[in-house]
């Protein structure tokens, strides 16, 4: 257990030293929030009701899908993996630590956004903060599981970036955070349902009133977790 | 001498391609044992099967003792500091960090540096220290001096000798024949997945070539004489030189280097 906690703290430090993750988990989401928050609330005053949720969905999706896979590729598609194996460290160790650290970073970014948004744009805070943060935790977990799949399945840093962007862009565009999903063609509306961002946004606005959103996220989490386990097993051979 | 590792009829395939065709050999406790072979001969695969990092189709590998592994191509996350890597692996293996080992390998001089800032030599040292954390009875070294300068090689050779003196069994895969010649007690030569030779260097010399090359330098010229029995060739020659009033300046008897024997052996095999 000591090794696990030491590893978790170390991974946290490594992520801080790794500027790319900080950029994807903090700087870009918060700068996007500062700019788009101003635009959204000016153009559509009703956006004040959902700005925290929509910007959080953007930030978490970006941090997870763009920030995490490269860290996993660094371990699993390189000689780092062999060094872990050679020194008796199980392969799940790196995967869990990277995701745990990213979870904490993304949660912190979301908390910053939660407290800054009302002061900057006079937006409405979620009515039930406890439930809101619970929903946020579920959404981060699901987003990380999808990011984990990308990081384990794709073996190359350049390809990883491409795949991440290919999943990130439709996640954001079809999730309803930029414009109402009802305005999209039906096919796009349905396509958006395969991404966690769509369900996460609904869940964080509706605060578990609609169990369907939570179940959809848990289903994605279950599928992604099984696939991650299969990929880890394959990698360890 | 007890057996540290026993391999029997080891077979390994990648897809349809056979990489190891049923090799068998033993490594004795406390010896430095080298695995030699050209590219694709199967030495890294053999090593990784012995280390437990690769699965194999059939055969048995019995390893008697704790194992430390230094890989040929090893890496760590680029932002991890040397001391953090040592602490992480020590904690995971519930191992005590031996300050003497850190001092011997000069780790303290670069303990605060991040992995991507380390030189090849420092990386090799760090990986060797990681391999030694579990206080292994058996140490696997795959191309340990590749990429090192002369000073780095000499220093690493000295450390390998010290480990042997402590009773650690060392299995070494190397392309460097001079390194093998100066460090190893016994060698195994692999050729296209087959074991071509196992034994001491002396046995290899005897197996490959019984012929010596005598080089005599006189005040007139240098001449080479092939010979199977040194005294039978050398004594008449010296008598002849003396009779002709030729002054002998230097005599060298050469049995050929390991490298020459290895190339010849690999070709014949």
XYZ file of C-alpha atoms in Angstrom:
506
model
C 0.000 0.000 0.000
C 2.954 2.309 0.789
C 4.233 1.780 -2.745
C 0.821 2.618 -4.168
C 0.550 5.893 -2.272
C 4.148 6.806 -3.078
C 3.447 6.021 -6.751
C 0.245 8.109 -6.700
C 2.028 11.119 -5.180
C 4.919 10.668 -7.612
C 2.592 10.504 -10.619
C 0.959 13.727 -9.398
C 4.376 15.397 -9.373
C 5.308 13.957 -12.782
C 2.104 15.367 -14.253
C 2.943 18.792 -12.858
C 6.437 18.578 -14.384
C 4.868 17.459 -17.656
C 3.730 20.739 -19.151
C 1.526 19.035 -21.769
C -0.843 17.614 -19.185
C -1.052 20.914 -17.329
C -1.792 22.646 -20.594
C -4.594 20.218 -21.439
C -6.025 19.923 -17.924
C -5.844 23.539 -16.784
C -4.622 26.186 -19.162
C -6.624 25.466 -22.337
C -9.937 24.606 -20.558
C -9.726 27.685 -18.326
C -8.717 30.045 -21.160
C -11.527 28.566 -23.291
C -13.897 29.156 -20.379
C -12.722 32.765 -19.967
C -13.261 33.565 -23.651
C -16.309 31.436 -24.481
C -17.948 32.201 -21.147
C -17.941 35.867 -22.080
C -19.261 35.188 -25.595
C -21.959 32.686 -24.524
C -23.354 34.858 -21.747
C -23.431 37.950 -24.014
C -24.991 36.258 -27.038
C -27.360 33.969 -25.109
C -28.154 35.284 -21.625
C -29.899 31.972 -20.800
C -26.427 30.311 -21.086
C -25.812 31.634 -17.556
C -27.964 28.750 -16.258
C -25.679 26.080 -17.737
C -22.288 27.754 -18.238
C -20.564 25.948 -15.359
C -21.761 22.573 -16.607
C -20.969 23.196 -20.283
C -17.483 24.574 -19.649
C -16.757 21.760 -17.197
C -17.798 19.205 -19.798
C -15.435 20.864 -22.284
C -12.553 21.009 -19.807
C -12.894 17.440 -18.552
C -13.336 16.008 -22.051
C -10.308 17.921 -23.287
C -8.111 17.051 -20.294
C -9.054 13.379 -20.404
C -9.130 12.669 -24.136
C -6.226 14.879 -25.186
C -4.140 14.908 -21.982
C -4.174 11.327 -20.715
C -3.520 9.067 -23.749
C 0.030 10.410 -24.367
C 0.997 9.586 -20.764
C -0.269 6.020 -21.250
C 1.497 5.662 -24.592
C 4.715 6.803 -22.878
C 4.420 3.808 -20.551
C 2.792 1.076 -22.600
C 4.218 1.599 -26.057
C 7.803 2.051 -24.958
C 10.526 0.330 -22.982
C 9.069 1.751 -19.741
C 6.620 -1.166 -19.807
C 9.487 -3.672 -19.890
C 11.254 -1.924 -16.999
C 8.042 -2.170 -14.945
C 7.787 -5.884 -15.737
C 11.480 -6.504 -15.132
C 11.268 -4.864 -11.718
C 8.206 -6.792 -10.596
C 5.722 -3.922 -10.959
C 2.359 -5.081 -12.402
C 1.269 -3.321 -15.562
C -2.025 -2.051 -14.136
C 0.008 0.080 -11.705
C 0.959 2.717 -14.292
C -2.561 2.782 -15.752
C -4.211 3.304 -12.371
C -1.711 5.957 -11.280
C -1.996 7.996 -14.485
C -5.803 7.933 -14.265
C -5.881 8.669 -10.557
C -3.628 11.685 -10.983
C -5.623 12.925 -13.992
C -8.840 12.480 -11.990
C -7.512 14.752 -9.246
C -6.224 17.357 -11.740
C -9.527 17.415 -13.655
C -11.569 17.617 -10.462
C -9.436 20.552 -9.315
C -9.850 22.322 -12.651
C -13.616 21.828 -12.347
C -13.629 23.252 -8.812
C -11.694 26.329 -9.998
C -14.211 26.809 -12.786
C -17.142 26.304 -10.358
C -15.987 29.086 -8.068
C -14.659 31.513 -10.691
C -17.653 31.402 -13.071
C -20.167 33.236 -10.808
C -17.658 36.006 -10.144
C -16.663 36.440 -13.784
C -19.983 36.014 -15.556
C -22.629 36.192 -12.855
C -23.783 32.663 -13.697
C -26.136 30.432 -11.725
C -24.582 27.812 -9.450
C -25.997 24.254 -9.495
C -28.825 23.928 -6.974
C -27.431 20.821 -5.288
C -23.627 21.174 -5.137
C -23.151 17.745 -3.529
C -25.067 15.951 -6.256
C -23.396 18.127 -8.882
C -19.908 17.093 -7.751
C -20.985 13.459 -7.555
C -22.180 13.662 -11.155
C -18.914 15.387 -12.052
C -16.902 12.561 -10.467
C -18.845 9.967 -12.480
C -18.330 11.940 -15.684
C -14.576 12.323 -15.104
C -14.310 8.598 -14.413
C -16.137 7.692 -17.622
C -14.102 10.165 -19.697
C -10.873 8.722 -18.266
C -11.966 5.184 -19.089
C -12.454 6.210 -22.744
C -9.100 8.050 -22.684
C -7.540 4.900 -21.209
C -8.828 2.861 -24.126
C -7.197 5.244 -26.606
C -3.904 5.287 -24.679
C -3.714 1.499 -24.540
C -4.994 0.744 -28.033
C -2.932 3.196 -30.068
C 0.800 2.579 -30.039
C 2.169 5.806 -31.379
C 2.126 9.382 -30.006
C 1.204 11.015 -33.338
C -1.598 8.550 -34.043
C -2.795 8.920 -30.453
C -3.209 12.674 -30.912
C -5.159 12.094 -34.124
C -7.480 9.508 -32.588
C -7.977 11.682 -29.496
C -8.979 14.678 -31.604
C -11.252 12.496 -33.759
C -13.155 11.494 -30.627
C -12.864 14.845 -28.827
C -14.324 17.046 -31.582
C -17.614 15.162 -32.137
C -17.884 14.683 -28.350
C -17.989 18.440 -27.907
C -19.900 19.381 -31.045
C -22.661 16.814 -30.545
C -22.961 17.021 -26.757
C -25.215 20.057 -26.600
C -22.786 22.308 -24.724
C -22.313 24.691 -27.690
C -25.882 24.683 -29.010
C -29.037 22.679 -28.234
C -28.918 19.086 -29.464
C -32.497 19.512 -30.741
C -31.153 21.803 -33.479
C -28.966 19.016 -34.887
C -30.090 16.594 -37.596
C -31.491 13.413 -36.028
C -28.531 11.300 -37.197
C -26.077 13.608 -35.442
C -28.251 13.691 -32.344
C -28.153 9.887 -32.196
C -24.428 9.788 -32.970
C -23.797 12.134 -30.040
C -25.216 9.519 -27.679
C -22.189 7.264 -28.047
C -19.967 9.901 -26.379
C -19.809 10.422 -22.599
C -19.976 14.236 -22.982
C -23.616 14.133 -24.155
C -24.778 12.084 -21.169
C -22.459 13.869 -18.768
C -23.879 17.269 -19.725
C -27.441 16.076 -19.297
C -26.590 14.428 -16.001
C -24.883 17.517 -14.604
C -27.779 19.772 -15.602
C -30.487 17.413 -14.436
C -28.621 16.181 -11.314
C -29.543 12.498 -11.481
C -33.227 13.302 -11.854
C -33.102 11.245 -15.017
C -31.501 7.935 -14.159
C -31.182 7.192 -17.870
C -28.204 9.576 -18.117
C -26.407 7.899 -15.254
C -27.073 4.405 -16.622
C -25.787 5.435 -20.039
C -22.577 6.721 -18.479
C -22.195 3.601 -16.361
C -22.702 1.451 -19.458
C -19.936 3.345 -21.307
C -17.736 2.998 -18.200
C -18.356 -0.762 -18.035
C -17.608 -1.306 -21.730
C -14.500 0.905 -21.645
C -13.229 -0.776 -18.448
C -13.581 -4.262 -19.938
C -11.788 -3.137 -23.092
C -9.015 -1.530 -21.022
C -8.584 -4.772 -19.061
C -8.414 -6.782 -22.311
C -5.882 -4.339 -23.802
C -3.726 -4.408 -20.652
C -3.763 -8.190 -20.732
C -2.761 -8.161 -24.378
C 0.041 -5.682 -23.724
C 1.439 -7.756 -20.853
C 1.978 -10.781 -23.123
C 29.055 -25.888 -8.041
C 25.242 -25.673 -7.815
C 23.045 -24.813 -10.744
C 21.587 -21.309 -10.857
C 19.612 -21.776 -14.068
C 18.731 -24.901 -15.988
C 17.172 -24.723 -19.442
C 15.873 -27.828 -21.161
C 14.678 -28.034 -24.747
C 13.474 -24.417 -24.907
C 11.390 -23.611 -27.978
C 9.973 -20.238 -28.925
C 8.119 -19.036 -32.000
C 6.967 -15.654 -33.252
C 3.965 -16.518 -35.427
C 5.182 -19.225 -37.787
C 8.814 -18.302 -37.385
C 10.819 -20.441 -35.015
C 13.261 -18.347 -32.977
C 14.580 -20.960 -30.523
C 14.753 -24.573 -31.660
C 14.960 -26.533 -28.424
C 18.069 -25.241 -26.693
C 19.401 -26.680 -23.428
C 22.147 -25.468 -21.111
C 22.974 -24.739 -17.484
C 24.363 -21.721 -15.693
C 26.312 -22.438 -12.520
C 26.012 -20.406 -9.353
C 28.496 -17.566 -9.027
C 29.763 -17.620 -12.602
C 29.595 -14.979 -15.293
C 27.942 -16.619 -18.248
C 27.756 -14.962 -21.662
C 25.204 -15.461 -24.388
C 26.715 -14.695 -27.772
C 25.180 -14.570 -31.184
C 24.694 -12.356 -34.177
C 21.587 -10.293 -34.775
C 18.535 -12.563 -34.826
C 20.427 -15.465 -33.266
C 17.933 -15.585 -30.395
C 20.006 -14.326 -27.478
C 17.676 -11.564 -26.291
C 14.690 -13.923 -26.680
C 16.529 -16.583 -24.642
C 17.360 -13.982 -22.018
C 13.780 -12.685 -21.848
C 12.404 -16.240 -21.522
C 14.872 -16.844 -18.658
C 13.846 -13.545 -17.050
C 10.179 -14.525 -17.236
C 9.340 -11.592 -19.526
C 8.460 -13.793 -22.498
C 6.320 -16.881 -22.743
C 7.647 -19.859 -24.674
C 6.029 -22.722 -26.537
C 7.751 -25.651 -24.839
C 10.652 -26.690 -22.676
C 11.499 -25.874 -19.072
C 13.434 -23.104 -17.394
C 14.384 -23.565 -13.768
C 15.704 -20.452 -12.014
C 17.099 -20.965 -8.522
C 17.205 -17.630 -6.729
C 15.999 -14.060 -6.849
C 16.458 -12.259 -10.102
C 17.588 -8.761 -11.124
C 17.208 -7.620 -14.698
C 18.938 -4.910 -16.704
C 17.349 -4.679 -20.121
C 19.115 -3.823 -23.368
C 16.623 -1.101 -24.212
C 15.193 0.309 -21.038
C 13.411 3.536 -20.312
C 11.519 5.394 -17.604
C 9.012 8.254 -17.701
C 11.038 11.240 -18.867
C 10.209 13.505 -15.913
C 11.004 11.002 -13.140
C 14.128 11.792 -11.117
C 16.753 9.084 -10.606
C 16.171 8.980 -6.831
C 12.386 8.835 -7.305
C 12.702 5.842 -9.631
C 14.904 4.049 -7.094
C 12.463 4.811 -4.263
C 9.435 3.743 -6.320
C 10.859 0.363 -7.276
C 12.349 -0.168 -3.809
C 8.974 0.480 -2.166
C 7.162 -1.747 -4.636
C 9.599 -4.610 -3.968
C 9.749 -3.862 -0.223
C 13.512 -3.576 -0.648
C 15.969 -1.550 1.420
C 18.030 0.945 -0.544
C 21.692 0.136 0.004
C 23.562 3.444 0.263
C 26.823 1.654 -0.541
C 25.478 0.557 -3.906
C 24.262 4.089 -4.639
C 27.704 5.418 -3.765
C 29.479 2.726 -5.830
C 27.477 3.617 -8.909
C 27.798 7.353 -8.310
C 24.016 7.754 -8.237
C 24.199 10.636 -5.765
C 25.809 12.805 -8.424
C 22.668 12.670 -10.610
C 19.954 11.639 -8.135
C 18.063 14.920 -8.605
C 18.204 14.853 -12.407
C 15.162 13.897 -14.428
C 15.458 10.781 -16.604
C 15.529 12.685 -19.902
C 18.434 14.776 -18.585
C 20.640 11.741 -17.851
C 23.514 10.667 -20.092
C 23.589 7.127 -21.524
C 26.154 6.194 -18.895
C 24.006 7.533 -16.056
C 20.930 5.747 -17.416
C 22.847 2.446 -17.566
C 23.994 2.912 -13.986
C 20.495 3.763 -12.824
C 19.004 0.681 -14.489
C 21.730 -1.486 -13.014
C 20.977 -0.101 -9.549
C 17.256 -0.805 -10.111
C 18.176 -4.370 -11.065
C 20.193 -4.717 -7.852
C 17.468 -3.360 -5.546
C 16.064 -6.795 -4.801
C 19.522 -7.996 -3.826
C 19.421 -10.639 -6.579
C 21.186 -13.986 -6.601
C 21.072 -13.912 -10.387
C 21.626 -10.786 -12.478
C 20.726 -10.540 -16.161
C 22.616 -7.933 -18.149
C 21.663 -7.361 -21.762
C 24.334 -5.384 -23.637
C 25.293 -3.556 -20.427
C 28.038 -1.431 -21.939
C 26.381 -0.538 -25.252
C 26.721 3.198 -25.853
C 29.245 3.712 -23.063
C 32.624 5.363 -23.492
C 35.869 3.595 -22.527
C 35.881 4.952 -18.992
C 32.242 3.991 -18.491
C 32.893 0.459 -19.736
C 35.912 -0.008 -17.490
C 33.946 1.255 -14.496
C 31.001 -1.040 -15.247
C 33.310 -4.031 -15.762
C 34.801 -3.380 -12.339
C 31.338 -3.264 -10.792
C 30.384 -6.520 -12.514
C 33.526 -8.154 -11.103
C 32.637 -6.902 -7.619
C 29.166 -8.433 -7.926
C 30.682 -11.751 -8.984
C 33.009 -11.575 -5.982
C 29.899 -11.265 -3.784
C 28.607 -14.514 -5.282
C 26.061 -13.084 -7.712
C 25.514 -15.212 -10.819
C 25.651 -12.994 -13.888
C 24.182 -13.779 -17.280
C 25.432 -11.413 -19.895
C 24.331 -10.940 -23.494
C 26.858 -8.990 -25.468
C 28.156 -8.220 -28.931
C 31.440 -7.106 -27.449
C 33.855 -10.038 -27.637
C 36.590 -8.237 -25.730
C 34.136 -7.655 -22.891
C 33.102 -11.310 -22.880
C 36.715 -12.453 -23.014
C 37.744 -10.378 -20.021
C 34.662 -10.961 -17.862
C 33.117 -14.352 -18.512
C 33.766 -17.809 -17.135
C 31.680 -19.651 -19.710
C 29.895 -18.785 -22.903
C 27.034 -20.065 -25.035
C 26.924 -19.288 -28.743
C 23.551 -19.137 -30.406
C 23.147 -19.372 -34.139
C 19.740 -19.070 -35.822
C 17.949 -20.310 -32.715
C 20.265 -23.264 -32.152
C 22.860 -23.675 -29.481
C 26.157 -23.914 -31.349
C 28.495 -24.075 -28.350
C 28.530 -24.075 -24.546
C 31.705 -24.080 -22.512
C 34.713 -22.125 -21.345
C 36.760 -19.896 -23.612
C 39.552 -22.464 -23.475
C 37.170 -25.155 -24.689
C 36.069 -22.860 -27.513
C 39.690 -22.328 -28.548
C 40.252 -26.071 -28.546
C 37.058 -26.785 -30.421
C 37.481 -24.183 -33.113
C 41.181 -24.056 -33.686
C 44.068 -26.167 -32.505
C 46.451 -24.073 -34.549
C 48.610 -21.356 -33.017
C 50.155 -18.493 -34.892
C 53.780 -17.777 -33.893
C 54.969 -14.302 -34.807
C 58.725 -13.726 -34.645
C 60.196 -10.257 -35.043
C 63.894 -10.149 -35.831
C 66.348 -7.396 -36.701
C 65.550 -8.121 -40.355
C 61.751 -8.687 -40.565
C 58.596 -10.060 -38.929
C 57.448 -13.567 -39.883
C 54.335 -15.651 -39.035
C 54.445 -19.434 -38.574
C 51.315 -21.585 -38.174
C 51.830 -24.375 -35.642
C 49.934 -27.086 -33.807
C 52.738 -27.668 -31.270
C 54.574 -24.551 -30.176
C 57.809 -26.112 -29.021
C 58.178 -28.334 -32.095
C 57.943 -25.292 -34.361
C 59.633 -22.660 -32.240
C 62.805 -24.413 -31.076
C 64.134 -25.339 -34.567
C 63.318 -21.817 -35.763
C 65.293 -20.228 -32.946
C 68.195 -22.544 -33.640
C 68.048 -21.582 -37.313
C 68.037 -17.857 -36.517
C 70.963 -18.316 -34.184
C 72.925 -20.229 -36.804
C 72.304 -17.444 -39.309
C 73.319 -14.761 -36.813
C 69.842 -13.174 -36.846
C 68.843 -11.390 -33.665
C 65.337 -12.230 -32.345
C 63.623 -9.117 -30.941
C 60.137 -10.395 -30.060
C 58.108 -13.612 -30.073
C 54.317 -13.759 -29.856
C 52.127 -16.848 -29.733
C 48.517 -16.186 -30.672
C 45.585 -18.544 -30.663
C 43.201 -16.092 -32.330
C 40.741 -13.827 -30.591
C 37.316 -14.848 -29.390
C 35.935 -12.678 -32.149
C 37.807 -14.644 -34.823
C 36.714 -17.939 -33.291
C 33.144 -16.734 -32.937
C 32.920 -15.726 -36.594
C 34.513 -18.996 -37.704
C 32.313 -21.001 -35.376
C 29.141 -19.234 -36.479
C 30.020 -19.851 -40.139
C 30.721 -23.529 -39.566
C 27.561 -23.952 -37.522
